[in-house]
Structure formats: C-alpha cells, structure tokens
Amino acid sequence: MDTEKYSDGPCPIARALCRIGDAWSMMILRDAGSGATRFDQFQKNLGIAPNILTRRLVALTESGLLERRRYSDHPPRDDYVLTAAGWDFLPVLYALGAWGGRNFGDDNFSRLVDAESGREVEIIVVDRATGNPITARDQRVESPDAP
C-alpha cells in the first residue's frame, strides 16, 4: 500500500491502516495491552526479528499509538507504553480477534474474558446512539463530498 497516497485521504479505514501497519504491529499492540513494555518482552513473546521489531516500534511511536519512556540511561533503554490512541485501538483488535475466532477458529484459541468475573466476553460492534449492532447489510459509507 502506498501510505503517502492514503494516509491523509478521505477514507478513515485507509488512514487507520496506514498508521497501524501490518500484522506485527497489531501483535505488538496486543502484547502492550497485556502489559508488555520492553523490547525483549515483545521479541520473546512474538519471536520477531530484532530489526523488524525496531522498525515497528518506531512506526507505532511515530503514529502516536505507543510512547517511548526512558527507564535506563546507561545503557539507554526504553519502555513502550500505549497512548490514549493505542488503548482506543484495543477494542478494534478484540473485535478483529472475535471475527477471526468465528470464521477461522476452532475450540483451541484464546478468548477475551471479563477481568473481574472471568466470564467470556461476546464482542459485537454497536452504534453508540442506538445500541443497535452494526452489520454491513444495514449501513452504507458516504463520502464527505457526496451530494
């Protein structure tokens, strides 16, 4: 994807995808939401090559989804923590996971559960104003320059 072409265009999906990047970036954000903050934690959890991890952390930081916080000057070491935009993305990631589980999963995959009760969370996307579930059959996308 030519990110320059889409990063400031009228489509919010394209804008978001340009900032999220790729599957590695989503997995990094997932792990950050689960408490990982350090380079070695991400590398160990994901099995990702150091050069790829470095590029993804830089891109996610530049996109405003992660923030670097120095925890050691000698040697220089940083934590990577979710920003407000990063936390705001996690429900989108959970919805993506629920879709993947419904369409490509079996009974052997992780599930989102309520932290307090342990009850499995059934994810649906709803319209905040009405509480109605959003389905592709009931909505349409309108361009800002549509008549």
Coordinates of C-alpha atoms in Angstrom, one line a residue:
M1 CA 0.0 0.0 0.0
D2 CA 1.3 3.4 -0.9
T3 CA 0.9 5.0 2.5
E4 CA 1.6 8.5 1.3
K5 CA -1.4 8.3 -1.1
Y6 CA -3.8 7.1 1.6
S7 CA -2.5 8.5 4.9
D8 CA -4.4 11.8 4.6
G9 CA -7.2 10.7 2.2
P10 CA -10.9 10.8 3.0
C11 CA -11.2 7.1 3.9
P12 CA -10.8 6.6 7.7
I13 CA -10.1 2.9 7.2
A14 CA -7.1 3.6 4.9
R15 CA -5.9 6.3 7.3
A16 CA -6.0 3.8 10.2
L17 CA -4.4 1.0 8.3
C18 CA -1.5 3.3 7.3
R19 CA -0.9 4.0 10.9
I20 CA -1.4 0.5 12.3
G21 CA 0.9 -1.0 9.6
D22 CA 0.8 -4.8 9.5
A23 CA 0.2 -7.9 11.5
W24 CA 3.4 -7.5 13.5
S25 CA 2.2 -4.1 14.6
M26 CA -1.1 -5.4 15.7
M27 CA 0.6 -8.2 17.7
I28 CA 2.8 -5.6 19.4
L29 CA -0.2 -3.5 20.3
R30 CA -1.9 -6.7 21.6
D31 CA 1.1 -7.5 23.8
A32 CA 1.3 -3.9 25.0
G33 CA -2.3 -4.1 26.0
S34 CA -1.5 -7.2 28.0
G35 CA 1.3 -5.4 29.9
A36 CA 4.5 -5.9 27.8
T37 CA 6.6 -2.7 27.6
R38 CA 10.1 -3.8 26.9
F39 CA 11.9 -4.7 23.7
D40 CA 13.0 -8.1 25.0
Q41 CA 9.4 -8.9 26.1
F42 CA 8.0 -8.2 22.7
Q43 CA 10.8 -10.1 21.0
K44 CA 10.4 -13.2 23.2
N45 CA 6.5 -13.2 23.1
L46 CA 6.3 -12.7 19.3
G47 CA 9.5 -14.4 18.1
I48 CA 10.1 -11.4 15.9
A49 CA 13.5 -10.5 14.4
P50 CA 15.1 -7.5 16.2
N51 CA 15.4 -5.3 13.1
I52 CA 11.7 -5.8 12.3
L53 CA 10.7 -5.1 15.9
T54 CA 12.7 -2.0 16.0
R55 CA 11.1 -0.7 12.8
R56 CA 7.6 -1.5 14.0
L57 CA 8.2 0.2 17.4
V58 CA 9.5 3.3 15.7
A59 CA 6.5 3.4 13.3
L60 CA 4.0 2.8 16.1
T61 CA 5.6 5.6 18.2
E62 CA 5.6 8.0 15.2
S63 CA 1.9 7.1 14.6
G64 CA 1.1 8.0 18.2
L65 CA -0.1 4.6 19.3
L66 CA 2.9 3.9 21.6
E67 CA 5.0 6.3 23.7
R68 CA 8.7 5.8 24.5
R69 CA 9.7 6.2 28.1
R70 CA 13.3 6.1 29.1
Y71 CA 13.9 3.8 32.1
S72 CA 17.7 3.5 31.9
D73 CA 20.4 5.9 30.7
H74 CA 23.3 3.6 30.8
P75 CA 22.8 1.6 28.7
P76 CA 19.9 3.6 27.1
R77 CA 16.7 1.5 27.4
D78 CA 13.1 2.5 26.8
D79 CA 9.7 1.2 27.7
Y80 CA 7.0 1.3 25.1
V81 CA 3.6 2.1 26.5
L82 CA 0.2 2.5 24.9
T83 CA -1.0 6.1 24.4
A84 CA -4.7 7.0 24.5
A85 CA -4.9 6.2 20.8
G86 CA -3.3 2.9 21.4
W87 CA -5.7 2.0 24.2
D88 CA -8.6 3.2 21.9
F89 CA -7.4 0.7 19.3
L90 CA -7.5 -2.4 21.5
P91 CA -11.3 -2.9 21.3
V92 CA -10.9 -2.8 17.5
L93 CA -8.2 -5.5 17.8
Y94 CA -10.5 -7.6 20.1
A95 CA -13.3 -7.3 17.5
L96 CA -10.9 -8.5 14.9
G97 CA -10.0 -11.4 17.1
A98 CA -13.6 -12.3 17.6
W99 CA -14.2 -12.2 13.9
G100 CA -11.2 -14.5 13.4
G101 CA -12.4 -16.9 16.0
R102 CA -15.9 -17.1 14.5
N103 CA -14.7 -17.5 10.9
F104 CA -11.3 -19.3 11.1
G105 CA -11.1 -20.7 14.6
D106 CA -11.7 -23.9 16.3
D107 CA -12.2 -24.5 20.0
N108 CA -8.5 -24.1 20.7
F109 CA -7.9 -20.4 20.7
S110 CA -7.7 -17.6 23.2
R111 CA -10.8 -15.7 24.2
L112 CA -11.5 -12.3 25.8
V113 CA -12.8 -12.6 29.3
D114 CA -14.0 -10.1 31.8
A115 CA -11.1 -9.4 34.2
E116 CA -13.3 -9.4 37.3
S117 CA -15.8 -12.2 36.7
G118 CA -13.8 -14.4 34.2
R119 CA -16.9 -14.5 32.0
E120 CA -16.2 -14.8 28.3
V121 CA -17.0 -11.5 26.5
E122 CA -19.1 -11.8 23.4
I123 CA -17.9 -9.0 21.2
I124 CA -20.2 -7.1 18.9
V125 CA -19.9 -3.7 17.3
V126 CA -22.8 -1.3 18.1
D127 CA -23.9 2.2 17.3
R128 CA -23.4 4.2 20.5
A129 CA -26.5 6.4 19.8
T130 CA -29.0 3.5 19.4
G131 CA -27.2 0.5 20.8
N132 CA -28.1 -1.4 17.6
P133 CA -25.5 -3.9 16.3
I134 CA -23.7 -2.7 13.2
T135 CA -23.8 -5.0 10.2
A136 CA -22.6 -4.4 6.7
R137 CA -26.1 -5.1 5.5
D138 CA -27.7 -2.2 7.4
Q139 CA -25.2 0.6 6.8
R140 CA -23.5 2.4 3.9
V141 CA -20.4 4.6 3.6
E142 CA -20.9 8.1 2.5
S143 CA -18.1 10.2 1.1
P144 CA -17.6 13.7 2.5
D145 CA -18.0 15.2 -1.0
A146 CA -21.2 13.2 -1.7
P147 CA -24.2 15.3 -2.8

